[in-house]
mmCIF file with all atom_site columns, C-alpha atoms in Angstrom:
data_model
loop_
_atom_site.group_PDB
_atom_site.id
_atom_site.type_symbol
_atom_site.label_atom_id
_atom_site.label_alt_id
_atom_site.label_comp_id
_atom_site.label_asym_id
_atom_site.label_entity_id
_atom_site.label_seq_id
_atom_site.pdbx_PDB_ins_code
_atom_site.Cartn_x
_atom_site.Cartn_y
_atom_site.Cartn_z
_atom_site.occupancy
_atom_site.B_iso_or_equiv
_atom_site.pdbx_formal_charge
_atom_site.auth_seq_id
_atom_site.auth_comp_id
_atom_site.auth_asym_id
_atom_site.auth_atom_id
_atom_site.pdbx_PDB_model_num
ATOM 1   C CA . UNK A 1 1   ? -17.503 -138.745 -142.211 1.00 54.00 ? 1   UNK A CA 1
ATOM 2   C CA . UNK A 1 2   ? -17.363 -140.429 -145.588 1.00 55.00 ? 2   UNK A CA 1
ATOM 3   C CA . UNK A 1 3   ? -16.735 -137.152 -147.489 1.00 87.00 ? 3   UNK A CA 1
ATOM 4   C CA . UNK A 1 4   ? -18.024 -138.616 -150.736 1.00 93.00 ? 4   UNK A CA 1
ATOM 5   C CA . UNK A 1 5   ? -21.287 -138.006 -152.550 1.00 94.00 ? 5   UNK A CA 1
ATOM 6   C CA . UNK A 1 6   ? -23.149 -140.677 -154.482 1.00 97.00 ? 6   UNK A CA 1
ATOM 7   C CA . UNK A 1 7   ? -26.626 -140.904 -155.987 1.00 97.00 ? 7   UNK A CA 1
ATOM 8   C CA . UNK A 1 8   ? -29.043 -142.724 -153.708 1.00 97.00 ? 8   UNK A CA 1
ATOM 9   C CA . UNK A 1 9   ? -30.116 -145.201 -156.360 1.00 97.00 ? 9   UNK A CA 1
ATOM 10  C CA . UNK A 1 10  ? -29.548 -146.292 -159.939 1.00 97.00 ? 10  UNK A CA 1
ATOM 11  C CA . UNK A 1 11  ? -31.062 -148.841 -162.265 1.00 97.00 ? 11  UNK A CA 1
ATOM 12  C CA . UNK A 1 12  ? -29.501 -150.875 -164.997 1.00 96.00 ? 12  UNK A CA 1
ATOM 13  C CA . UNK A 1 13  ? -30.669 -153.487 -167.420 1.00 96.00 ? 13  UNK A CA 1
ATOM 14  C CA . UNK A 1 14  ? -29.115 -156.895 -167.156 1.00 96.00 ? 14  UNK A CA 1
ATOM 15  C CA . UNK A 1 15  ? -26.128 -157.429 -169.469 1.00 96.00 ? 15  UNK A CA 1
ATOM 16  C CA . UNK A 1 16  ? -25.646 -153.673 -169.900 1.00 96.00 ? 16  UNK A CA 1
ATOM 17  C CA . UNK A 1 17  ? -22.676 -151.672 -168.570 1.00 96.00 ? 17  UNK A CA 1
ATOM 18  C CA . UNK A 1 18  ? -23.204 -149.631 -165.411 1.00 97.00 ? 18  UNK A CA 1
ATOM 19  C CA . UNK A 1 19  ? -21.397 -146.446 -164.476 1.00 98.00 ? 19  UNK A CA 1
ATOM 20  C CA . UNK A 1 20  ? -21.663 -145.555 -160.801 1.00 98.00 ? 20  UNK A CA 1
ATOM 21  C CA . UNK A 1 21  ? -20.445 -142.021 -160.070 1.00 97.00 ? 21  UNK A CA 1
ATOM 22  C CA . UNK A 1 22  ? -18.822 -140.684 -156.922 1.00 97.00 ? 22  UNK A CA 1
ATOM 23  C CA . UNK A 1 23  ? -17.908 -137.135 -156.059 1.00 95.00 ? 23  UNK A CA 1
ATOM 24  C CA . UNK A 1 24  ? -15.005 -136.488 -153.707 1.00 93.00 ? 24  UNK A CA 1
ATOM 25  C CA . UNK A 1 25  ? -14.192 -132.879 -154.453 1.00 89.00 ? 25  UNK A CA 1
ATOM 26  C CA . UNK A 1 26  ? -12.264 -132.291 -151.203 1.00 86.00 ? 26  UNK A CA 1
ATOM 27  C CA . UNK A 1 27  ? -9.935  -135.236 -151.676 1.00 86.00 ? 27  UNK A CA 1
ATOM 28  C CA . UNK A 1 28  ? -6.317  -134.741 -150.693 1.00 83.00 ? 28  UNK A CA 1
ATOM 29  C CA . UNK A 1 29  ? -3.363  -135.910 -152.712 1.00 79.00 ? 29  UNK A CA 1
ATOM 30  C CA . UNK A 1 30  ? -2.725  -139.028 -150.658 1.00 83.00 ? 30  UNK A CA 1
ATOM 31  C CA . UNK A 1 31  ? -6.299  -140.240 -150.173 1.00 88.00 ? 31  UNK A CA 1
ATOM 32  C CA . UNK A 1 32  ? -7.230  -143.535 -151.792 1.00 90.00 ? 32  UNK A CA 1
ATOM 33  C CA . UNK A 1 33  ? -10.599 -144.246 -153.372 1.00 93.00 ? 33  UNK A CA 1
ATOM 34  C CA . UNK A 1 34  ? -12.192 -147.550 -152.467 1.00 93.00 ? 34  UNK A CA 1
ATOM 35  C CA . UNK A 1 35  ? -15.357 -149.185 -153.661 1.00 96.00 ? 35  UNK A CA 1
ATOM 36  C CA . UNK A 1 36  ? -17.160 -151.795 -151.644 1.00 97.00 ? 36  UNK A CA 1
ATOM 37  C CA . UNK A 1 37  ? -20.554 -153.309 -152.179 1.00 97.00 ? 37  UNK A CA 1
ATOM 38  C CA . UNK A 1 38  ? -23.071 -154.959 -149.898 1.00 97.00 ? 38  UNK A CA 1
ATOM 39  C CA . UNK A 1 39  ? -25.388 -157.575 -151.288 1.00 95.00 ? 39  UNK A CA 1
ATOM 40  C CA . UNK A 1 40  ? -28.674 -158.109 -149.440 1.00 92.00 ? 40  UNK A CA 1
ATOM 41  C CA . UNK A 1 41  ? -28.163 -159.697 -146.004 1.00 89.00 ? 41  UNK A CA 1
ATOM 42  C CA . UNK A 1 42  ? -24.396 -159.951 -146.453 1.00 93.00 ? 42  UNK A CA 1
ATOM 43  C CA . UNK A 1 43  ? -21.300 -158.189 -145.232 1.00 95.00 ? 43  UNK A CA 1
ATOM 44  C CA . UNK A 1 44  ? -19.546 -155.573 -147.334 1.00 96.00 ? 44  UNK A CA 1
ATOM 45  C CA . UNK A 1 45  ? -17.395 -156.911 -150.138 1.00 96.00 ? 45  UNK A CA 1
ATOM 46  C CA . UNK A 1 46  ? -14.312 -155.243 -151.563 1.00 94.00 ? 46  UNK A CA 1
ATOM 47  C CA . UNK A 1 47  ? -14.659 -154.303 -155.221 1.00 96.00 ? 47  UNK A CA 1
ATOM 48  C CA . UNK A 1 48  ? -11.695 -152.161 -156.245 1.00 95.00 ? 48  UNK A CA 1
ATOM 49  C CA . UNK A 1 49  ? -9.494  -149.279 -155.144 1.00 92.00 ? 49  UNK A CA 1
ATOM 50  C CA . UNK A 1 50  ? -7.115  -146.756 -156.659 1.00 91.00 ? 50  UNK A CA 1
ATOM 51  C CA . UNK A 1 51  ? -5.106  -143.616 -156.071 1.00 90.00 ? 51  UNK A CA 1
ATOM 52  C CA . UNK A 1 52  ? -4.558  -141.761 -159.327 1.00 89.00 ? 52  UNK A CA 1
ATOM 53  C CA . UNK A 1 53  ? -4.579  -144.125 -162.278 1.00 87.00 ? 53  UNK A CA 1
ATOM 54  C CA . UNK A 1 54  ? -7.501  -146.068 -163.661 1.00 91.00 ? 54  UNK A CA 1
ATOM 55  C CA . UNK A 1 55  ? -7.662  -149.593 -162.298 1.00 93.00 ? 55  UNK A CA 1
ATOM 56  C CA . UNK A 1 56  ? -9.118  -152.833 -163.612 1.00 94.00 ? 56  UNK A CA 1
ATOM 57  C CA . UNK A 1 57  ? -9.769  -156.140 -161.912 1.00 92.00 ? 57  UNK A CA 1
ATOM 58  C CA . UNK A 1 58  ? -11.971 -159.143 -162.502 1.00 90.00 ? 58  UNK A CA 1
ATOM 59  C CA . UNK A 1 59  ? -14.973 -157.475 -160.907 1.00 90.00 ? 59  UNK A CA 1
ATOM 60  C CA . UNK A 1 60  ? -14.912 -153.931 -162.247 1.00 95.00 ? 60  UNK A CA 1
ATOM 61  C CA . UNK A 1 61  ? -12.987 -150.938 -163.517 1.00 96.00 ? 61  UNK A CA 1
ATOM 62  C CA . UNK A 1 62  ? -12.329 -147.717 -161.658 1.00 97.00 ? 62  UNK A CA 1
ATOM 63  C CA . UNK A 1 63  ? -11.954 -144.517 -163.614 1.00 96.00 ? 63  UNK A CA 1
ATOM 64  C CA . UNK A 1 64  ? -10.496 -141.642 -161.610 1.00 95.00 ? 64  UNK A CA 1
ATOM 65  C CA . UNK A 1 65  ? -10.806 -138.110 -162.966 1.00 94.00 ? 65  UNK A CA 1
ATOM 66  C CA . UNK A 1 66  ? -7.587  -136.313 -163.726 1.00 92.00 ? 66  UNK A CA 1
ATOM 67  C CA . UNK A 1 67  ? -8.210  -133.798 -160.927 1.00 91.00 ? 67  UNK A CA 1
ATOM 68  C CA . UNK A 1 68  ? -9.211  -136.699 -158.631 1.00 91.00 ? 68  UNK A CA 1
ATOM 69  C CA . UNK A 1 69  ? -12.375 -134.903 -157.558 1.00 93.00 ? 69  UNK A CA 1
ATOM 70  C CA . UNK A 1 70  ? -14.581 -137.647 -158.882 1.00 94.00 ? 70  UNK A CA 1
ATOM 71  C CA . UNK A 1 71  ? -14.453 -141.272 -159.883 1.00 96.00 ? 71  UNK A CA 1
ATOM 72  C CA . UNK A 1 72  ? -16.648 -143.808 -161.612 1.00 97.00 ? 72  UNK A CA 1
ATOM 73  C CA . UNK A 1 73  ? -17.057 -147.477 -160.894 1.00 98.00 ? 73  UNK A CA 1
ATOM 74  C CA . UNK A 1 74  ? -17.752 -149.388 -164.089 1.00 97.00 ? 74  UNK A CA 1
ATOM 75  C CA . UNK A 1 75  ? -19.422 -152.778 -164.136 1.00 97.00 ? 75  UNK A CA 1
ATOM 76  C CA . UNK A 1 76  ? -18.963 -153.963 -167.687 1.00 94.00 ? 76  UNK A CA 1
ATOM 77  C CA . UNK A 1 77  ? -21.995 -156.249 -167.853 1.00 95.00 ? 77  UNK A CA 1
ATOM 78  C CA . UNK A 1 78  ? -24.477 -156.046 -165.030 1.00 96.00 ? 78  UNK A CA 1
ATOM 79  C CA . UNK A 1 79  ? -25.906 -159.310 -163.772 1.00 96.00 ? 79  UNK A CA 1
ATOM 80  C CA . UNK A 1 80  ? -28.718 -159.867 -161.303 1.00 96.00 ? 80  UNK A CA 1
ATOM 81  C CA . UNK A 1 81  ? -26.073 -160.788 -158.754 1.00 95.00 ? 81  UNK A CA 1
ATOM 82  C CA . UNK A 1 82  ? -24.658 -157.255 -158.991 1.00 97.00 ? 82  UNK A CA 1
ATOM 83  C CA . UNK A 1 83  ? -27.785 -155.806 -157.355 1.00 97.00 ? 83  UNK A CA 1
ATOM 84  C CA . UNK A 1 84  ? -26.361 -154.296 -154.174 1.00 97.00 ? 84  UNK A CA 1
ATOM 85  C CA . UNK A 1 85  ? -25.526 -151.086 -152.366 1.00 97.00 ? 85  UNK A CA 1
ATOM 86  C CA . UNK A 1 86  ? -22.244 -149.696 -153.689 1.00 98.00 ? 86  UNK A CA 1
ATOM 87  C CA . UNK A 1 87  ? -20.094 -147.570 -151.419 1.00 97.00 ? 87  UNK A CA 1
ATOM 88  C CA . UNK A 1 88  ? -17.431 -145.124 -152.539 1.00 96.00 ? 88  UNK A CA 1
ATOM 89  C CA . UNK A 1 89  ? -15.021 -144.499 -149.655 1.00 94.00 ? 89  UNK A CA 1
ATOM 90  C CA . UNK A 1 90  ? -12.001 -142.285 -149.197 1.00 91.00 ? 90  UNK A CA 1
ATOM 91  C CA . UNK A 1 91  ? -9.188  -143.417 -146.960 1.00 87.00 ? 91  UNK A CA 1
ATOM 92  C CA . UNK A 1 92  ? -6.207  -141.437 -145.822 1.00 81.00 ? 92  UNK A CA 1
ATOM 93  C CA . UNK A 1 93  ? -2.758  -142.944 -146.102 1.00 73.00 ? 93  UNK A CA 1
ATOM 94  C CA . UNK A 1 94  ? -2.147  -145.070 -143.027 1.00 72.00 ? 94  UNK A CA 1
ATOM 95  C CA . UNK A 1 95  ? -5.781  -144.954 -141.948 1.00 75.00 ? 95  UNK A CA 1
ATOM 96  C CA . UNK A 1 96  ? -7.076  -148.019 -140.192 1.00 72.00 ? 96  UNK A CA 1
ATOM 97  C CA . UNK A 1 97  ? -10.760 -147.766 -140.837 1.00 85.00 ? 97  UNK A CA 1
ATOM 98  C CA . UNK A 1 98  ? -13.406 -147.366 -143.503 1.00 89.00 ? 98  UNK A CA 1
ATOM 99  C CA . UNK A 1 99  ? -16.162 -144.773 -143.199 1.00 90.00 ? 99  UNK A CA 1
ATOM 100 C CA . UNK A 1 100 ? -19.229 -145.977 -145.065 1.00 93.00 ? 100 UNK A CA 1
ATOM 101 C CA . UNK A 1 101 ? -21.788 -143.499 -146.338 1.00 91.00 ? 101 UNK A CA 1
ATOM 102 C CA . UNK A 1 102 ? -25.246 -144.387 -147.568 1.00 93.00 ? 102 UNK A CA 1
ATOM 103 C CA . UNK A 1 103 ? -23.996 -145.571 -150.955 1.00 96.00 ? 103 UNK A CA 1
ATOM 104 C CA . UNK A 1 104 ? -25.849 -146.127 -154.217 1.00 98.00 ? 104 UNK A CA 1
ATOM 105 C CA . UNK A 1 105 ? -28.464 -148.856 -154.351 1.00 97.00 ? 105 UNK A CA 1
ATOM 106 C CA . UNK A 1 106 ? -28.140 -150.533 -157.741 1.00 98.00 ? 106 UNK A CA 1
ATOM 107 C CA . UNK A 1 107 ? -31.170 -152.328 -159.109 1.00 97.00 ? 107 UNK A CA 1
ATOM 108 C CA . UNK A 1 108 ? -30.587 -154.652 -162.043 1.00 97.00 ? 108 UNK A CA 1
ATOM 109 C CA . UNK A 1 109 ? -33.616 -155.194 -164.255 1.00 96.00 ? 109 UNK A CA 1
ATOM 110 C CA . UNK A 1 110 ? -33.875 -158.581 -165.994 1.00 95.00 ? 110 UNK A CA 1
ATOM 111 C CA . UNK B 2 1   ? -10.787 -169.055 -151.377 1.00 78.00 ? 1   UNK B CA 1
ATOM 112 C CA . UNK B 2 2   ? -9.976  -167.965 -147.794 1.00 84.00 ? 2   UNK B CA 1
ATOM 113 C CA . UNK B 2 3   ? -12.772 -166.204 -145.962 1.00 93.00 ? 3   UNK B CA 1
ATOM 114 C CA . UNK B 2 4   ? -13.561 -164.551 -142.663 1.00 97.00 ? 4   UNK B CA 1
ATOM 115 C CA . UNK B 2 5   ? -15.951 -166.541 -140.518 1.00 97.00 ? 5   UNK B CA 1
ATOM 116 C CA . UNK B 2 6   ? -18.087 -165.367 -137.618 1.00 98.00 ? 6   UNK B CA 1
ATOM 117 C CA . UNK B 2 7   ? -19.992 -167.153 -134.887 1.00 97.00 ? 7   UNK B CA 1
ATOM 118 C CA . UNK B 2 8   ? -22.733 -167.240 -133.914 1.00 97.00 ? 8   UNK B CA 1
ATOM 119 C CA . UNK B 2 9   ? -24.782 -166.074 -136.874 1.00 97.00 ? 9   UNK B CA 1
ATOM 120 C CA . UNK B 2 10  ? -27.497 -164.850 -134.517 1.00 97.00 ? 10  UNK B CA 1
ATOM 121 C CA . UNK B 2 11  ? -27.251 -164.084 -130.813 1.00 97.00 ? 11  UNK B CA 1
ATOM 122 C CA . UNK B 2 12  ? -30.181 -163.158 -128.625 1.00 98.00 ? 12  UNK B CA 1
ATOM 123 C CA . UNK B 2 13  ? -29.413 -161.781 -125.189 1.00 98.00 ? 13  UNK B CA 1
ATOM 124 C CA . UNK B 2 14  ? -31.117 -159.903 -122.415 1.00 97.00 ? 14  UNK B CA 1
ATOM 125 C CA . UNK B 2 15  ? -30.284 -156.314 -121.590 1.00 98.00 ? 15  UNK B CA 1
ATOM 126 C CA . UNK B 2 16  ? -27.408 -156.105 -119.131 1.00 97.00 ? 16  UNK B CA 1
ATOM 127 C CA . UNK B 2 17  ? -25.874 -159.422 -120.128 1.00 98.00 ? 17  UNK B CA 1
ATOM 128 C CA . UNK B 2 18  ? -22.382 -159.848 -121.498 1.00 98.00 ? 18  UNK B CA 1
ATOM 129 C CA . UNK B 2 19  ? -21.899 -161.171 -125.011 1.00 98.00 ? 19  UNK B CA 1
ATOM 130 C CA . UNK B 2 20  ? -18.848 -162.296 -126.916 1.00 97.00 ? 20  UNK B CA 1
ATOM 131 C CA . UNK B 2 21  ? -18.879 -162.286 -130.685 1.00 98.00 ? 21  UNK B CA 1
ATOM 132 C CA . UNK B 2 22  ? -16.279 -164.409 -132.351 1.00 97.00 ? 22  UNK B CA 1
ATOM 133 C CA . UNK B 2 23  ? -14.425 -164.083 -135.612 1.00 98.00 ? 23  UNK B CA 1
ATOM 134 C CA . UNK B 2 24  ? -11.781 -166.108 -137.392 1.00 97.00 ? 24  UNK B CA 1
ATOM 135 C CA . UNK B 2 25  ? -9.912  -163.762 -139.738 1.00 96.00 ? 25  UNK B CA 1
ATOM 136 C CA . UNK B 2 26  ? -8.056  -164.888 -142.831 1.00 94.00 ? 26  UNK B CA 1
ATOM 137 C CA . UNK B 2 27  ? -5.006  -166.729 -141.585 1.00 90.00 ? 27  UNK B CA 1
ATOM 138 C CA . UNK B 2 28  ? -2.131  -164.580 -142.853 1.00 87.00 ? 28  UNK B CA 1
ATOM 139 C CA . UNK B 2 29  ? -3.829  -161.258 -142.210 1.00 91.00 ? 29  UNK B CA 1
ATOM 140 C CA . UNK B 2 30  ? -2.434  -158.855 -139.647 1.00 90.00 ? 30  UNK B CA 1
ATOM 141 C CA . UNK B 2 31  ? -5.113  -156.171 -139.319 1.00 92.00 ? 31  UNK B CA 1
ATOM 142 C CA . UNK B 2 32  ? -8.490  -156.842 -137.760 1.00 94.00 ? 32  UNK B CA 1
ATOM 143 C CA . UNK B 2 33  ? -11.620 -154.735 -137.527 1.00 96.00 ? 33  UNK B CA 1
ATOM 144 C CA . UNK B 2 34  ? -15.106 -154.680 -136.100 1.00 97.00 ? 34  UNK B CA 1
ATOM 145 C CA . UNK B 2 35  ? -17.965 -152.760 -137.684 1.00 98.00 ? 35  UNK B CA 1
ATOM 146 C CA . UNK B 2 36  ? -21.640 -152.693 -136.890 1.00 98.00 ? 36  UNK B CA 1
ATOM 147 C CA . UNK B 2 37  ? -24.785 -151.930 -138.867 1.00 97.00 ? 37  UNK B CA 1
ATOM 148 C CA . UNK B 2 38  ? -28.016 -151.093 -137.135 1.00 97.00 ? 38  UNK B CA 1
ATOM 149 C CA . UNK B 2 39  ? -30.964 -152.248 -139.228 1.00 94.00 ? 39  UNK B CA 1
ATOM 150 C CA . UNK B 2 40  ? -31.543 -149.863 -142.111 1.00 92.00 ? 40  UNK B CA 1
ATOM 151 C CA . UNK B 2 41  ? -28.553 -147.690 -141.265 1.00 94.00 ? 41  UNK B CA 1
ATOM 152 C CA . UNK B 2 42  ? -24.943 -147.228 -142.372 1.00 94.00 ? 42  UNK B CA 1
ATOM 153 C CA . UNK B 2 43  ? -22.093 -149.572 -141.654 1.00 96.00 ? 43  UNK B CA 1
ATOM 154 C CA . UNK B 2 44  ? -20.186 -147.968 -138.763 1.00 96.00 ? 44  UNK B CA 1
ATOM 155 C CA . UNK B 2 45  ? -16.543 -148.507 -137.818 1.00 95.00 ? 45  UNK B CA 1
ATOM 156 C CA . UNK B 2 46  ? -15.966 -149.631 -134.236 1.00 97.00 ? 46  UNK B CA 1
ATOM 157 C CA . UNK B 2 47  ? -12.330 -150.589 -133.801 1.00 96.00 ? 47  UNK B CA 1
ATOM 158 C CA . UNK B 2 48  ? -9.174  -151.677 -135.563 1.00 94.00 ? 48  UNK B CA 1
ATOM 159 C CA . UNK B 2 49  ? -6.566  -153.973 -134.043 1.00 94.00 ? 49  UNK B CA 1
ATOM 160 C CA . UNK B 2 50  ? -2.974  -154.617 -135.021 1.00 92.00 ? 50  UNK B CA 1
ATOM 161 C CA . UNK B 2 51  ? 0.006   -156.170 -133.291 1.00 90.00 ? 51  UNK B CA 1
ATOM 162 C CA . UNK B 2 52  ? -2.117  -157.137 -130.292 1.00 92.00 ? 52  UNK B CA 1
ATOM 163 C CA . UNK B 2 53  ? -3.380  -153.681 -129.556 1.00 94.00 ? 53  UNK B CA 1
ATOM 164 C CA . UNK B 2 54  ? -6.109  -151.307 -130.607 1.00 95.00 ? 54  UNK B CA 1
ATOM 165 C CA . UNK B 2 55  ? -4.848  -148.995 -133.341 1.00 92.00 ? 55  UNK B CA 1
ATOM 166 C CA . UNK B 2 56  ? -7.974  -146.905 -133.728 1.00 91.00 ? 56  UNK B CA 1
ATOM 167 C CA . UNK B 2 57  ? -11.469 -146.774 -132.273 1.00 94.00 ? 57  UNK B CA 1
ATOM 168 C CA . UNK B 2 58  ? -14.611 -144.778 -132.842 1.00 94.00 ? 58  UNK B CA 1
ATOM 169 C CA . UNK B 2 59  ? -16.772 -142.911 -130.342 1.00 95.00 ? 59  UNK B CA 1
ATOM 170 C CA . UNK B 2 60  ? -19.141 -145.865 -130.345 1.00 96.00 ? 60  UNK B CA 1
ATOM 171 C CA . UNK B 2 61  ? -16.421 -148.106 -128.900 1.00 97.00 ? 61  UNK B CA 1
ATOM 172 C CA . UNK B 2 62  ? -16.736 -147.040 -125.282 1.00 95.00 ? 62  UNK B CA 1
ATOM 173 C CA . UNK B 2 63  ? -15.767 -148.825 -122.068 1.00 95.00 ? 63  UNK B CA 1
ATOM 174 C CA . UNK B 2 64  ? -18.519 -151.376 -122.570 1.00 96.00 ? 64  UNK B CA 1
ATOM 175 C CA . UNK B 2 65  ? -16.658 -152.791 -125.558 1.00 98.00 ? 65  UNK B CA 1
ATOM 176 C CA . UNK B 2 66  ? -13.409 -154.696 -125.669 1.00 98.00 ? 66  UNK B CA 1
ATOM 177 C CA . UNK B 2 67  ? -11.534 -156.737 -128.237 1.00 97.00 ? 67  UNK B CA 1
ATOM 178 C CA . UNK B 2 68  ? -9.097  -159.563 -127.871 1.00 95.00 ? 68  UNK B CA 1
ATOM 179 C CA . UNK B 2 69  ? -7.066  -161.948 -129.928 1.00 93.00 ? 69  UNK B CA 1
ATOM 180 C CA . UNK B 2 70  ? -6.911  -164.806 -127.447 1.00 87.00 ? 70  UNK B CA 1
ATOM 181 C CA . UNK B 2 71  ? -4.952  -167.133 -129.716 1.00 87.00 ? 71  UNK B CA 1
ATOM 182 C CA . UNK B 2 72  ? -3.454  -167.155 -133.172 1.00 79.00 ? 72  UNK B CA 1
ATOM 183 C CA . UNK B 2 73  ? -6.739  -167.543 -134.968 1.00 88.00 ? 73  UNK B CA 1
ATOM 184 C CA . UNK B 2 74  ? -9.660  -165.935 -133.136 1.00 94.00 ? 74  UNK B CA 1
ATOM 185 C CA . UNK B 2 75  ? -10.592 -162.283 -132.774 1.00 97.00 ? 75  UNK B CA 1
ATOM 186 C CA . UNK B 2 76  ? -13.382 -161.432 -130.361 1.00 98.00 ? 76  UNK B CA 1
ATOM 187 C CA . UNK B 2 77  ? -15.607 -158.501 -129.536 1.00 98.00 ? 77  UNK B CA 1
ATOM 188 C CA . UNK B 2 78  ? -17.025 -158.382 -126.015 1.00 98.00 ? 78  UNK B CA 1
ATOM 189 C CA . UNK B 2 79  ? -19.886 -156.177 -124.909 1.00 98.00 ? 79  UNK B CA 1
ATOM 190 C CA . UNK B 2 80  ? -19.931 -156.157 -121.117 1.00 96.00 ? 80  UNK B CA 1
ATOM 191 C CA . UNK B 2 81  ? -23.453 -155.019 -120.375 1.00 95.00 ? 81  UNK B CA 1
ATOM 192 C CA . UNK B 2 82  ? -25.639 -154.968 -123.441 1.00 97.00 ? 82  UNK B CA 1
ATOM 193 C CA . UNK B 2 83  ? -28.193 -152.241 -124.085 1.00 97.00 ? 83  UNK B CA 1
ATOM 194 C CA . UNK B 2 84  ? -31.194 -152.308 -126.388 1.00 97.00 ? 84  UNK B CA 1
ATOM 195 C CA . UNK B 2 85  ? -29.384 -149.957 -128.753 1.00 97.00 ? 85  UNK B CA 1
ATOM 196 C CA . UNK B 2 86  ? -26.571 -152.493 -129.197 1.00 97.00 ? 86  UNK B CA 1
ATOM 197 C CA . UNK B 2 87  ? -28.930 -154.548 -131.349 1.00 98.00 ? 87  UNK B CA 1
ATOM 198 C CA . UNK B 2 88  ? -27.275 -154.601 -134.744 1.00 98.00 ? 88  UNK B CA 1
ATOM 199 C CA . UNK B 2 89  ? -25.380 -156.685 -137.258 1.00 98.00 ? 89  UNK B CA 1
ATOM 200 C CA . UNK B 2 90  ? -21.728 -156.918 -136.244 1.00 98.00 ? 90  UNK B CA 1
ATOM 201 C CA . UNK B 2 91  ? -19.171 -157.490 -138.971 1.00 98.00 ? 91  UNK B CA 1
ATOM 202 C CA . UNK B 2 92  ? -15.609 -158.601 -138.476 1.00 98.00 ? 92  UNK B CA 1
ATOM 203 C CA . UNK B 2 93  ? -13.054 -157.804 -141.176 1.00 96.00 ? 93  UNK B CA 1
ATOM 204 C CA . UNK B 2 94  ? -9.399  -158.488 -141.753 1.00 94.00 ? 94  UNK B CA 1
ATOM 205 C CA . UNK B 2 95  ? -6.729  -157.262 -144.110 1.00 91.00 ? 95  UNK B CA 1
ATOM 206 C CA . UNK B 2 96  ? -3.144  -158.018 -144.924 1.00 87.00 ? 96  UNK B CA 1
ATOM 207 C CA . UNK B 2 97  ? -2.312  -154.339 -145.035 1.00 75.00 ? 97  UNK B CA 1
ATOM 208 C CA . UNK B 2 98  ? -3.741  -151.166 -143.476 1.00 69.00 ? 98  UNK B CA 1
ATOM 209 C CA . UNK B 2 99  ? -7.097  -149.825 -144.659 1.00 58.00 ? 99  UNK B CA 1
ATOM 210 C CA . UNK B 2 100 ? -5.603  -148.464 -147.858 1.00 62.00 ? 100 UNK B CA 1
ATOM 211 C CA . UNK B 2 101 ? -5.844  -152.004 -149.122 1.00 75.00 ? 101 UNK B CA 1
ATOM 212 C CA . UNK B 2 102 ? -8.764  -154.370 -149.294 1.00 87.00 ? 102 UNK B CA 1
ATOM 213 C CA . UNK B 2 103 ? -10.584 -155.517 -146.207 1.00 92.00 ? 103 UNK B CA 1
ATOM 214 C CA . UNK B 2 104 ? -12.356 -158.845 -146.206 1.00 94.00 ? 104 UNK B CA 1
ATOM 215 C CA . UNK B 2 105 ? -15.600 -158.946 -144.263 1.00 96.00 ? 105 UNK B CA 1
ATOM 216 C CA . UNK B 2 106 ? -17.302 -161.837 -142.559 1.00 97.00 ? 106 UNK B CA 1
ATOM 217 C CA . UNK B 2 107 ? -21.000 -162.639 -142.932 1.00 96.00 ? 107 UNK B CA 1
ATOM 218 C CA . UNK B 2 108 ? -21.836 -160.919 -139.652 1.00 97.00 ? 108 UNK B CA 1
ATOM 219 C CA . UNK B 2 109 ? -23.466 -161.780 -136.348 1.00 98.00 ? 109 UNK B CA 1
ATOM 220 C CA . UNK B 2 110 ? -26.929 -160.470 -135.758 1.00 98.00 ? 110 UNK B CA 1
ATOM 221 C CA . UNK B 2 111 ? -27.179 -159.374 -132.122 1.00 98.00 ? 111 UNK B CA 1
ATOM 222 C CA . UNK B 2 112 ? -30.642 -158.912 -130.700 1.00 98.00 ? 112 UNK B CA 1
ATOM 223 C CA . UNK B 2 113 ? -30.893 -157.406 -127.221 1.00 98.00 ? 113 UNK B CA 1
ATOM 224 C CA . UNK B 2 114 ? -34.265 -157.819 -125.520 1.00 97.00 ? 114 UNK B CA 1
#
């Protein structure tokens, strides 16, 4: 059970920022938030993860709400290569698996 | 950049046959995983493996499935007697830390059971 809620699909124009929302209202204090994505015909790919603070890496930024009940994955400039299904996943401390939901299918419009 | 590799990319087998799917995780990783994705469906966790033993498994991972790390580099998934419903994409993943850190996935093996 992924225990997160995401929109089924979103669209973005190329070169524009994208904000992908995720709701995890039942999150516990020690659960991490992970984002993975799956490009067409490929395996899932790690994007970013965090616990409480906002996080940045070369791929994206993760903004976590102060109450931790929601988070937003931010792609600063969408490219055609970013078209994928994006998964928001909670993991418990010490957990050894990822539970994937249905994710958000991002379409990038040239 | 290090990556997880999987062989074969596509395996076709007859129902009832045994198959072995092979994975080479990233060399300094300690945690290994198998997931599967039936066409058009979610990615599903099968099993995690650490320190030469299964650390967690899902309901899908029944007695027909087994995993092994036969040497220092390979990680295998065996299905003893394949069923039609085992047809799926099987992904291997590895990580240097437990699942609270990033997992690196391979490109997958497409298993077709006829």
